[in-house]
PDB file of C-alpha atoms and ligand atoms in Angstrom:
ATOM      1  CA  MET A  86      18.636  19.732   0.205  1.00 62.00           C
ATOM      2  CA  ALA A  87      21.771  20.052   1.793  1.00 61.00           C
ATOM      3  CA  ALA A  88      20.626  23.603   3.295  1.00 51.00           C
ATOM      4  CA  MET A  89      17.286  22.207   4.562  1.00 64.00           C
ATOM      5  CA  THR A  90      18.778  19.352   6.358  1.00 60.00           C
ATOM      6  CA  ARG A  91      21.780  22.194   8.129  1.00 54.00           C
ATOM      7  CA  LEU A  92      19.140  24.692   8.681  1.00 47.00           C
ATOM      8  CA  PHE A  93      16.391  21.842  10.600  1.00 61.00           C
ATOM      9  CA  ARG A  94      19.450  21.145  12.972  1.00 57.00           C
ATOM     10  CA  SER A  95      19.309  24.585  13.937  1.00 51.00           C
ATOM     11  CA  SER A  96      15.539  24.724  14.284  1.00 47.00           C
ATOM     12  CA  SER A  97      15.648  25.448  17.988  1.00 41.00           C
ATOM     13  CA  ALA A  98      16.300  28.938  17.497  1.00 35.00           C
ATOM     14  CA  LEU A  99      13.705  29.149  14.838  1.00 35.00           C
ATOM     15  CA  PHE A 100      10.935  27.786  17.287  1.00 37.00           C
ATOM     16  CA  SER A 101      11.329  31.170  19.111  1.00 34.00           C
ATOM     17  CA  ILE A 102      11.946  33.514  16.237  1.00 29.00           C
ATOM     18  CA  ARG A 103       8.984  32.497  14.820  1.00 31.00           C
ATOM     19  CA  ARG A 104       6.292  31.834  17.419  1.00 33.00           C
ATOM     20  CA  SER A 105       4.463  34.999  16.566  1.00 28.00           C
ATOM     21  CA  LEU A 106       4.223  34.659  12.818  1.00 28.00           C
ATOM     22  CA  SER A 107       1.218  32.617  12.852  1.00 30.00           C
ATOM     23  CA  SER A 108      -1.242  35.406  13.377  1.00 32.00           C
ATOM     24  CA  ALA A 109       0.075  37.281  10.445  1.00 30.00           C
ATOM     25  CA  ALA A 110      -1.058  35.315   7.557  1.00 31.00           C
ATOM     26  CA  ALA A 111      -3.225  37.617   4.434  1.00 33.00           C
ATOM     27  CA  THR A 112      -6.798  37.284   4.304  1.00 35.00           C
ATOM     28  CA  GLU A 113      -6.668  36.877   0.613  1.00 44.00           C
ATOM     29  CA  PHE A 114      -7.436  33.851  -1.036  1.00 48.00           C
ATOM     30  CA  LYS A 115      -5.206  32.765  -3.950  1.00 57.00           C
ATOM     31  CA  PRO A 116      -7.042  30.420  -6.521  1.00 64.00           C
ATOM     32  CA  GLN A 117      -6.298  26.714  -7.102  1.00 73.00           C
ATOM     33  CA  PRO A 118      -2.637  26.460  -8.384  1.00 74.00           C
ATOM     34  CA  SER A 119      -2.284  24.720 -11.956  1.00 69.00           C
ATOM     35  CA  PRO A 120       0.678  22.538 -11.388  1.00 65.00           C
ATOM     36  CA  PRO A 121       3.663  23.316 -13.976  1.00 59.00           C
ATOM     37  CA  ARG A 122       4.257  20.108 -16.231  1.00 57.00           C
ATOM     38  CA  VAL A 123       7.081  18.290 -13.755  1.00 57.00           C
ATOM     39  CA  ASP A 124      10.148  17.616 -16.235  1.00 59.00           C
ATOM     40  CA  PRO A 125      10.723  13.926 -15.580  1.00 49.00           C
ATOM     41  CA  LYS A 126      14.548  14.435 -15.771  1.00 50.00           C
ATOM     42  CA  ALA A 127      14.458  17.208 -13.318  1.00 58.00           C
ATOM     43  CA  ARG A 128      13.297  14.650 -10.405  1.00 59.00           C
ATOM     44  CA  ASN A 129      13.640  16.761  -7.785  1.00 89.00           C
ATOM     45  CA  VAL A 130      10.273  18.021  -6.700  1.00 95.00           C
ATOM     46  CA  GLN A 131       9.577  19.008  -2.938  1.00 96.00           C
ATOM     47  CA  TRP A 132       5.667  18.536  -2.377  1.00 97.00           C
ATOM     48  CA  VAL A 133       3.596  17.984   0.563  1.00 98.00           C
ATOM     49  CA  PHE A 134       0.771  16.265   0.990  1.00 98.00           C
ATOM     50  CA  LEU A 135      -1.750  16.875   3.591  1.00 98.00           C
ATOM     51  CA  GLY A 136      -5.050  15.261   4.764  1.00 98.00           C
ATOM     52  CA  CYS A 137      -6.504  13.915   7.730  1.00 98.00           C
ATOM     53  CA  PRO A 138      -5.771  10.448   8.733  1.00 97.00           C
ATOM     54  CA  GLY A 139      -7.159   7.531   6.810  1.00 96.00           C
ATOM     55  CA  VAL A 140      -7.454   9.696   3.665  1.00 97.00           C
ATOM     56  CA  GLY A 141      -4.824   7.960   1.920  1.00 95.00           C
ATOM     57  CA  LYS A 142      -1.495   9.991   1.985  1.00 96.00           C
ATOM     58  CA  GLY A 143       0.733   7.753   2.338  1.00 94.00           C
ATOM     59  CA  THR A 144      -0.607   5.210  -0.424  1.00 94.00           C
ATOM     60  CA  TYR A 145      -1.141   7.947  -3.064  1.00 96.00           C
ATOM     61  CA  ALA A 146       2.733   9.970  -1.864  1.00 97.00           C
ATOM     62  CA  SER A 147       4.482   6.211  -1.998  1.00 95.00           C
ATOM     63  CA  ARG A 148       2.795   5.862  -5.612  1.00 95.00           C
ATOM     64  CA  LEU A 149       4.252   9.119  -6.935  1.00 96.00           C
ATOM     65  CA  SER A 150       7.326   9.090  -5.134  1.00 95.00           C
ATOM     66  CA  VAL A 151       8.166   6.260  -7.256  1.00 94.00           C
ATOM     67  CA  LEU A 152       6.806   7.813 -10.557  1.00 94.00           C
ATOM     68  CA  LEU A 153       8.970  11.178 -10.019  1.00 94.00           C
ATOM     69  CA  GLY A 154      12.069   9.212  -8.599  1.00 93.00           C
ATOM     70  CA  VAL A 155      11.864  11.304  -4.778  1.00 96.00           C
ATOM     71  CA  PRO A 156      11.679   9.901  -1.810  1.00 97.00           C
ATOM     72  CA  HIS A 157       8.323   9.383   0.409  1.00 97.00           C
ATOM     73  CA  ILE A 158       8.967  10.738   3.853  1.00 98.00           C
ATOM     74  CA  ALA A 159       6.411  10.096   6.122  1.00 97.00           C
ATOM     75  CA  THR A 160       7.221  11.770   9.747  1.00 98.00           C
ATOM     76  CA  GLY A 161       3.983   9.225  10.870  1.00 97.00           C
ATOM     77  CA  ASP A 162       6.468   6.204   9.798  1.00 95.00           C
ATOM     78  CA  LEU A 163       9.803   7.918  11.631  1.00 97.00           C
ATOM     79  CA  VAL A 164       7.963   7.967  14.844  1.00 97.00           C
ATOM     80  CA  ARG A 165       6.493   4.475  14.388  1.00 95.00           C
ATOM     81  CA  GLU A 166      10.292   3.074  13.641  1.00 94.00           C
ATOM     82  CA  GLU A 167      11.354   5.275  16.893  1.00 95.00           C
ATOM     83  CA  LEU A 168       8.621   3.925  18.836  1.00 94.00           C
ATOM     84  CA  ASN A 169       9.389   0.580  18.045  1.00 92.00           C
ATOM     85  CA  SER A 170      13.038   0.579  19.121  1.00 92.00           C
ATOM     86  CA  SER A 171      14.291   0.809  22.145  1.00 86.00           C
ATOM     87  CA  GLY A 172      15.140   4.376  22.111  1.00 86.00           C
ATOM     88  CA  PRO A 173      14.603   6.483  25.046  1.00 88.00           C
ATOM     89  CA  MET A 174      12.062   8.497  23.481  1.00 92.00           C
ATOM     90  CA  SER A 175      10.261   5.134  22.754  1.00 95.00           C
ATOM     91  CA  LYS A 176       7.774   4.938  25.899  1.00 94.00           C
ATOM     92  CA  GLN A 177       6.738   8.749  25.583  1.00 95.00           C
ATOM     93  CA  LEU A 178       6.141   8.594  21.766  1.00 97.00           C
ATOM     94  CA  GLU A 179       3.729   5.333  22.257  1.00 96.00           C
ATOM     95  CA  GLU A 180       1.844   7.139  24.644  1.00 96.00           C
ATOM     96  CA  ILE A 181       1.168  10.076  22.758  1.00 97.00           C
ATOM     97  CA  VAL A 182       0.501   8.207  19.585  1.00 97.00           C
ATOM     98  CA  ASN A 183      -2.064   5.906  21.545  1.00 96.00           C
ATOM     99  CA  GLN A 184      -3.697   9.110  22.788  1.00 97.00           C
ATOM    100  CA  GLY A 185      -4.213  10.669  19.280  1.00 97.00           C
ATOM    101  CA  LYS A 186      -1.937  13.618  20.095  1.00 98.00           C
ATOM    102  CA  LEU A 187       0.596  14.928  18.183  1.00 98.00           C
ATOM    103  CA  VAL A 188       4.212  14.724  18.862  1.00 97.00           C
ATOM    104  CA  SER A 189       6.287  17.961  19.935  1.00 97.00           C
ATOM    105  CA  ASP A 190       7.554  20.139  17.096  1.00 95.00           C
ATOM    106  CA  GLU A 191      11.090  19.427  18.421  1.00 95.00           C
ATOM    107  CA  ILE A 192      10.917  15.833  18.171  1.00 96.00           C
ATOM    108  CA  ILE A 193       9.267  15.740  14.964  1.00 97.00           C
ATOM    109  CA  ILE A 194      11.790  18.134  13.408  1.00 96.00           C
ATOM    110  CA  ASN A 195      14.656  16.329  15.335  1.00 95.00           C
ATOM    111  CA  LEU A 196      13.587  12.738  13.411  1.00 96.00           C
ATOM    112  CA  LEU A 197      12.890  14.273   9.880  1.00 96.00           C
ATOM    113  CA  SER A 198      16.464  16.050   9.834  1.00 95.00           C
ATOM    114  CA  LYS A 199      17.875  12.425  10.806  1.00 95.00           C
ATOM    115  CA  ARG A 200      15.730  11.126   8.031  1.00 96.00           C
ATOM    116  CA  LEU A 201      16.842  14.307   5.393  1.00 94.00           C
ATOM    117  CA  GLU A 202      20.510  13.324   6.711  1.00 94.00           C
ATOM    118  CA  SER A 203      20.385   9.843   5.628  1.00 95.00           C
ATOM    119  CA  GLY A 204      18.803  10.035   2.741  1.00 95.00           C
ATOM    120  CA  GLU A 205      21.147  13.095   1.607  1.00 92.00           C
ATOM    121  CA  SER A 206      24.228  11.258   2.273  1.00 94.00           C
ATOM    122  CA  LYS A 207      22.828   8.431  -0.409  1.00 95.00           C
ATOM    123  CA  GLY A 208      22.374  11.482  -2.778  1.00 93.00           C
ATOM    124  CA  GLU A 209      18.292  11.701  -2.680  1.00 93.00           C
ATOM    125  CA  SER A 210      17.302  14.435  -4.191  1.00 91.00           C
ATOM    126  CA  GLY A 211      13.591  16.076  -3.782  1.00 95.00           C
ATOM    127  CA  PHE A 212      10.789  14.449  -1.803  1.00 96.00           C
ATOM    128  CA  ILE A 213       7.186  13.979  -1.111  1.00 97.00           C
ATOM    129  CA  LEU A 214       6.610  14.753   2.981  1.00 98.00           C
ATOM    130  CA  ASP A 215       2.972  13.075   4.113  1.00 98.00           C
ATOM    131  CA  GLY A 216       2.531  14.152   7.188  1.00 97.00           C
ATOM    132  CA  PHE A 217       4.651  17.118   7.633  1.00 98.00           C
ATOM    133  CA  PRO A 218       3.777  19.755   8.136  1.00 98.00           C
ATOM    134  CA  ARG A 219       0.816  19.164  10.704  1.00 98.00           C
ATOM    135  CA  THR A 220       1.197  22.727  12.756  1.00 98.00           C
ATOM    136  CA  VAL A 221       1.511  25.966  11.555  1.00 98.00           C
ATOM    137  CA  ARG A 222       4.330  26.819  13.550  1.00 97.00           C
ATOM    138  CA  GLN A 223       6.145  23.229  11.623  1.00 97.00           C
ATOM    139  CA  ALA A 224       4.895  24.871   8.377  1.00 98.00           C
ATOM    140  CA  GLU A 225       6.491  28.209   9.024  1.00 97.00           C
ATOM    141  CA  ILE A 226       9.900  26.559  10.095  1.00 96.00           C
ATOM    142  CA  LEU A 227       9.651  24.490   6.790  1.00 96.00           C
ATOM    143  CA  ASN A 228       8.649  27.546   5.136  1.00 96.00           C
ATOM    144  CA  ASP A 229      12.113  28.865   6.461  1.00 95.00           C
ATOM    145  CA  VAL A 230      14.316  26.440   5.217  1.00 93.00           C
ATOM    146  CA  THR A 231      12.679  25.434   1.992  1.00 93.00           C
ATOM    147  CA  ASP A 232      10.856  26.379  -1.119  1.00 94.00           C
ATOM    148  CA  ILE A 233       7.771  24.240  -1.490  1.00 97.00           C
ATOM    149  CA  ASP A 234       6.490  23.752  -5.119  1.00 96.00           C
ATOM    150  CA  LEU A 235       3.210  22.056  -4.266  1.00 97.00           C
ATOM    151  CA  VAL A 236       1.098  20.774  -1.521  1.00 98.00           C
ATOM    152  CA  VAL A 237      -1.845  18.551  -2.269  1.00 98.00           C
ATOM    153  CA  ASN A 238      -4.850  18.006   0.033  1.00 98.00           C
ATOM    154  CA  LEU A 239      -6.715  14.991  -0.123  1.00 98.00           C
ATOM    155  CA  LYS A 240      -9.997  14.977   1.004  1.00 96.00           C
ATOM    156  CA  LEU A 241     -12.734  12.533   1.756  1.00 95.00           C
ATOM    157  CA  PRO A 242     -15.934  12.456   3.784  1.00 93.00           C
ATOM    158  CA  GLU A 243     -15.480  11.731   7.685  1.00 92.00           C
ATOM    159  CA  ARG A 244     -17.420   8.834   7.978  1.00 91.00           C
ATOM    160  CA  VAL A 245     -14.927   7.144   4.971  1.00 95.00           C
ATOM    161  CA  LEU A 246     -12.175   8.193   6.904  1.00 97.00           C
ATOM    162  CA  ILE A 247     -13.200   6.581  10.054  1.00 97.00           C
ATOM    163  CA  ASP A 248     -13.739   3.199   8.075  1.00 96.00           C
ATOM    164  CA  LYS A 249     -10.870   3.294   5.944  1.00 97.00           C
ATOM    165  CA  CYS A 250      -8.757   3.447   9.289  1.00 97.00           C
ATOM    166  CA  LEU A 251     -10.561   0.577  11.030  1.00 98.00           C
ATOM    167  CA  GLY A 252     -10.036  -1.723   7.982  1.00 97.00           C
ATOM    168  CA  ARG A 253      -5.840  -0.739   7.658  1.00 97.00           C
ATOM    169  CA  ARG A 254      -3.968  -3.217   7.995  1.00 97.00           C
ATOM    170  CA  ILE A 255      -0.058  -3.547   7.610  1.00 96.00           C
ATOM    171  CA  CYS A 256       2.273  -6.285   6.656  1.00 96.00           C
ATOM    172  CA  SER A 257       4.532  -6.869   9.565  1.00 95.00           C
ATOM    173  CA  GLN A 258       7.307  -8.111   7.205  1.00 95.00           C
ATOM    174  CA  CYS A 259       7.440  -5.731   4.111  1.00 94.00           C
ATOM    175  CA  GLY A 260       5.876  -2.569   5.767  1.00 91.00           C
ATOM    176  CA  LYS A 261       2.988  -2.438   3.157  1.00 91.00           C
ATOM    177  CA  ASN A 262      -0.501  -0.828   3.702  1.00 91.00           C
ATOM    178  CA  PHE A 263      -3.805  -2.825   2.554  1.00 95.00           C
ATOM    179  CA  ASN A 264      -7.068  -2.161   3.810  1.00 96.00           C
ATOM    180  CA  VAL A 265      -9.933  -5.134   4.447  1.00 97.00           C
ATOM    181  CA  ALA A 266     -12.970  -2.592   4.432  1.00 96.00           C
ATOM    182  CA  THR A 267     -15.257  -2.451   1.643  1.00 97.00           C
ATOM    183  CA  ILE A 268     -16.249   0.946   1.187  1.00 96.00           C
ATOM    184  CA  ASP A 269     -20.168   2.014   0.501  1.00 95.00           C
ATOM    185  CA  VAL A 270     -21.274   5.481   1.078  1.00 92.00           C
ATOM    186  CA  LYS A 271     -24.294   6.972  -0.085  1.00 90.00           C
ATOM    187  CA  GLY A 272     -23.447  10.921  -0.799  1.00 85.00           C
ATOM    188  CA  GLU A 273     -25.439  13.564   1.223  1.00 81.00           C
ATOM    189  CA  ASN A 274     -26.181  17.266   0.332  1.00 81.00           C
ATOM    190  CA  GLY A 275     -25.322  16.772  -3.555  1.00 83.00           C
ATOM    191  CA  ASN A 276     -22.283  14.974  -2.879  1.00 83.00           C
ATOM    192  CA  PRO A 277     -21.426  11.543  -5.099  1.00 87.00           C
ATOM    193  CA  ASP A 278     -21.247   8.053  -3.806  1.00 93.00           C
ATOM    194  CA  ILE A 279     -18.302   6.993  -2.909  1.00 94.00           C
ATOM    195  CA  TYR A 280     -17.122   3.106  -3.797  1.00 96.00           C
ATOM    196  CA  MET A 281     -13.748   1.593  -2.926  1.00 96.00           C
ATOM    197  CA  ASP A 282     -12.885  -2.331  -3.116  1.00 96.00           C
ATOM    198  CA  PRO A 283     -10.710  -3.432  -0.209  1.00 96.00           C
ATOM    199  CA  LEU A 284      -7.032  -3.415  -0.956  1.00 94.00           C
ATOM    200  CA  LEU A 285      -6.132  -7.255  -0.076  1.00 96.00           C
ATOM    201  CA  PRO A 286      -2.760  -8.334   0.549  1.00 96.00           C
ATOM    202  CA  PRO A 287      -1.060 -10.783  -1.733  1.00 97.00           C
ATOM    203  CA  PRO A 288      -0.692 -14.338  -0.210  1.00 96.00           C
ATOM    204  CA  HIS A 289       2.708 -13.734   1.457  1.00 97.00           C
ATOM    205  CA  CYS A 290       1.768 -11.182   3.209  1.00 97.00           C
ATOM    206  CA  ALA A 291      -1.760 -12.234   4.220  1.00 96.00           C
ATOM    207  CA  SER A 292      -0.795 -14.144   7.557  1.00 96.00           C
ATOM    208  CA  LYS A 293       1.779 -11.423   8.716  1.00 97.00           C
ATOM    209  CA  LEU A 294      -0.862  -8.723   8.892  1.00 97.00           C
ATOM    210  CA  ILE A 295      -1.057  -6.344  11.898  1.00 97.00           C
ATOM    211  CA  THR A 296      -3.426  -3.301  12.728  1.00 97.00           C
ATOM    212  CA  ARG A 297      -1.744  -0.041  14.188  1.00 95.00           C
ATOM    213  CA  SER A 298      -2.519   0.760  17.906  1.00 95.00           C
ATOM    214  CA  ASP A 299      -3.758   3.927  17.127  1.00 97.00           C
ATOM    215  CA  ASP A 300      -6.649   2.606  14.774  1.00 97.00           C
ATOM    216  CA  THR A 301      -9.077   2.215  16.877  1.00 97.00           C
ATOM    217  CA  GLU A 302     -12.572   3.809  16.775  1.00 97.00           C
ATOM    218  CA  SER A 303     -12.031   6.455  19.808  1.00 97.00           C
ATOM    219  CA  ILE A 304      -8.167   7.141  18.892  1.00 98.00           C
ATOM    220  CA  VAL A 305      -9.174   7.859  15.015  1.00 98.00           C
ATOM    221  CA  LYS A 306     -11.770  10.132  16.105  1.00 97.00           C
ATOM    222  CA  GLN A 307      -9.527  11.911  18.818  1.00 98.00           C
ATOM    223  CA  ARG A 308      -7.156  12.012  15.886  1.00 98.00           C
ATOM    224  CA  LEU A 309      -9.825  13.781  13.427  1.00 98.00           C
ATOM    225  CA  ALA A 310     -10.229  16.316  15.974  1.00 98.00           C
ATOM    226  CA  VAL A 311      -6.584  17.067  16.370  1.00 98.00           C
ATOM    227  CA  TYR A 312      -6.326  17.338  12.762  1.00 98.00           C
ATOM    228  CA  THR A 313      -9.021  20.181  12.625  1.00 98.00           C
ATOM    229  CA  GLU A 314      -7.793  22.318  15.121  1.00 98.00           C
ATOM    230  CA  LYS A 315      -4.096  21.801  14.766  1.00 98.00           C
ATOM    231  CA  SER A 316      -3.684  20.803  11.198  1.00 97.00           C
ATOM    232  CA  GLN A 317      -6.462  22.456   9.321  1.00 97.00           C
ATOM    233  CA  PRO A 318      -4.419  25.770   9.460  1.00 98.00           C
ATOM    234  CA  VAL A 319      -1.586  24.399   7.472  1.00 98.00           C
ATOM    235  CA  GLU A 320      -4.409  23.771   4.649  1.00 98.00           C
ATOM    236  CA  ASP A 321      -5.001  27.866   5.075  1.00 97.00           C
ATOM    237  CA  PHE A 322      -1.113  28.871   5.530  1.00 98.00           C
ATOM    238  CA  TYR A 323      -0.428  27.172   1.767  1.00 98.00           C
ATOM    239  CA  ARG A 324      -3.806  28.383   0.498  1.00 97.00           C
ATOM    240  CA  HIS A 325      -2.975  31.940   1.100  1.00 97.00           C
ATOM    241  CA  GLN A 326       0.262  31.347  -0.651  1.00 96.00           C
ATOM    242  CA  GLY A 327      -1.319  29.944  -3.934  1.00 97.00           C
ATOM    243  CA  LYS A 328       0.070  26.457  -3.264  1.00 97.00           C
ATOM    244  CA  LEU A 329      -2.678  24.022  -2.217  1.00 97.00           C
ATOM    245  CA  LEU A 330      -4.145  21.898  -4.764  1.00 98.00           C
ATOM    246  CA  GLU A 331      -7.250  20.339  -3.156  1.00 97.00           C
ATOM    247  CA  PHE A 332      -8.297  16.791  -4.403  1.00 97.00           C
ATOM    248  CA  VAL A 333     -11.197  15.265  -3.467  1.00 95.00           C
ATOM    249  CA  ILE A 334     -10.846  11.284  -3.692  1.00 96.00           C
ATOM    250  CA  PRO A 335     -13.223  10.206  -5.928  1.00 95.00           C
ATOM    251  CA  GLY A 336     -13.102   6.313  -5.519  1.00 95.00           C
ATOM    252  CA  GLY A 337     -10.920   3.557  -4.658  1.00 94.00           C
ATOM    253  CA  ILE A 338      -6.962   3.474  -5.848  1.00 94.00           C
ATOM    254  CA  PRO A 339      -8.166   2.535  -9.763  1.00 94.00           C
ATOM    255  CA  GLU A 340     -10.466   5.063 -10.349  1.00 95.00           C
ATOM    256  CA  SER A 341      -8.512   7.850  -8.042  1.00 96.00           C
ATOM    257  CA  LEU A 342      -4.728   7.604  -9.378  1.00 96.00           C
ATOM    258  CA  PRO A 343      -5.417   8.328 -12.873  1.00 96.00           C
ATOM    259  CA  LYS A 344      -7.446  11.625 -11.998  1.00 97.00           C
ATOM    260  CA  LEU A 345      -4.685  12.776  -9.119  1.00 97.00           C
ATOM    261  CA  LEU A 346      -2.231  12.118 -12.044  1.00 97.00           C
ATOM    262  CA  GLU A 347      -4.300  14.350 -14.241  1.00 96.00           C
ATOM    263  CA  ALA A 348      -5.025  17.378 -11.795  1.00 96.00           C
ATOM    264  CA  LEU A 349      -1.151  17.109 -10.992  1.00 95.00           C
ATOM    265  CA  ASN A 350      -0.413  17.203 -14.671  1.00 92.00           C
ATOM    266  CA  LEU A 351       1.206  13.990 -14.623  1.00 92.00           C
ATOM    267  CA  ASP A 352       1.829  11.279 -17.716  1.00 79.00           C
ATOM    268  CA  GLU A 353       2.120   7.761 -16.096  1.00 71.00           C
ATOM    269  CA  ASN A 354       3.310   6.208 -18.789  1.00 67.00           C
ATOM    270  CA  GLU A 355       5.911   9.248 -19.843  1.00 59.00           C
ATOM    271  CA  GLU A 356       7.058   9.007 -16.284  1.00 53.00           C
ATOM    272  CA  LYS A 357       7.626   5.231 -16.091  1.00 54.00           C
ATOM    273  CA  GLN A 358       9.454   5.393 -19.138  1.00 52.00           C
ATOM    274  CA  SER A 359      11.815   8.229 -18.503  1.00 51.00           C
ATOM    275  CA  ALA A 360      12.546   5.673 -15.001  1.00 48.00           C
ATOM    276  CA  THR A 361      13.520   3.133 -16.356  1.00 46.00           C
ATOM    277  CA  VAL A 362      16.397   4.958 -18.723  1.00 42.00           C
TER     278      VAL A 362
HETATM  279  P1  LIG B 608      -2.192   9.615  10.418  1.00 91.26           P
HETATM  280  O1  LIG B 608      -3.066   8.576  10.236  1.00 91.26           O
HETATM  281  O2  LIG B 608      -3.368  10.064  11.854  1.00 91.26           O
HETATM  282  O3  LIG B 608      -1.975  10.567   9.301  1.00 91.26           O
HETATM  283  P2  LIG B 608       0.413   9.418  10.502  1.00 91.26           P
HETATM  284  O4  LIG B 608       1.279   8.093  10.394  1.00 91.26           O
HETATM  285  O5  LIG B 608       0.782  10.412   9.964  1.00 91.26           O
HETATM  286  O6  LIG B 608      -0.923   9.048  10.966  1.00 91.26           O
HETATM  287  O7  LIG B 608       0.724   9.738  12.169  1.00 91.26           O
HETATM  288  C1  LIG B 608       1.062   8.809  13.553  1.00 91.26           C
HETATM  289  C2  LIG B 608       1.136   9.878  14.768  1.00 91.26           C
HETATM  290  O8  LIG B 608       2.272  10.294  14.547  1.00 91.26           O
HETATM  291  C3  LIG B 608       0.302  10.941  14.854  1.00 91.26           C
HETATM  292  O9  LIG B 608      -0.885  10.463  15.742  1.00 91.26           O
HETATM  293  C4  LIG B 608       1.354  11.782  15.688  1.00 91.26           C
HETATM  294  O10 LIG B 608       1.319  11.241  17.024  1.00 91.26           O
HETATM  295  C5  LIG B 608       2.715  11.382  15.252  1.00 91.26           C
HETATM  296  N1  LIG B 608       3.229  12.311  14.077  1.00 91.26           N
HETATM  297  C6  LIG B 608       3.208  12.263  12.480  1.00 91.26           C
HETATM  298  N2  LIG B 608       3.576  13.315  11.842  1.00 91.26           N
HETATM  299  C7  LIG B 608       3.733  14.444  12.748  1.00 91.26           C
HETATM  300  C8  LIG B 608       3.760  15.398  12.736  1.00 91.26           C
HETATM  301  N3  LIG B 608       4.461  16.252  11.758  1.00 91.26           N
HETATM  302  N4  LIG B 608       3.897  16.308  13.848  1.00 91.26           N
HETATM  303  C9  LIG B 608       3.429  15.568  15.489  1.00 91.26           C
HETATM  304  N5  LIG B 608       3.286  14.271  15.522  1.00 91.26           N
HETATM  305  C10 LIG B 608       3.051  14.133  14.351  1.00 91.26           C
END
């Protein structure tokens, strides 16, 4: 990870070198990868979670990071931390995020480099990235600095994504995410029905819930449009590399998590035991 941190630091040079590479993608698609059995002792996976706003990247990535003993690094969290600080970029970031647009690649790489550097100084190794890369340019830069083992692409129908974003609540004290929406959507065009119970907070969080300022219906729709334009090509980038594992979320966490672990060839009990030794 040291090399990744160092190279990210000099990433401005990479931006210009790599600018023209996006058109060079191969046209041949590789099949879904079959994730290798992860050795829990190695604990240094380098995974990426992709997916539309509201799909649950943070929820699943954070649970897997605990199981695998690697940090969960969400660039959206890094942006919100900076936005809520009194730093020089705070106002600019607030405007961009509240228009549902993407922050510049330069700013994101800078925030991510700082996060990786501070993790490295604490002895972190491996990671699950959530919300990065979100443009092909970001994916190319990441590709230049390190090897990503696996990219998990989470999927849900658009109607569910909007309802989940509108129901999202965050505890202002501990930062945990909850959801007050009950999702009950009939499957269309041969797709199965989707039911998800609300994910309600414990009593000590209930009075401290806040809503993200960009979780309004109009901004969510704008974020979904930006995802289609800028981030869906990132799925193709990794599909061409044979690293993309597609996972259609079948329902709430109790139903979906075991199925995701199975698709990832992970055993929850084994991982938990090895985490305690
Ligand atoms: P979402 O629910 O839309 O996936 P995130 O929490 O990942 O939300 O990100 C919130 C906002 O932070 C995004 O709408 C965008 O403005 C900014 N952001 C996060 N990650 C990136 C990135 N990799 N590149 C550019 N902007 C980003």
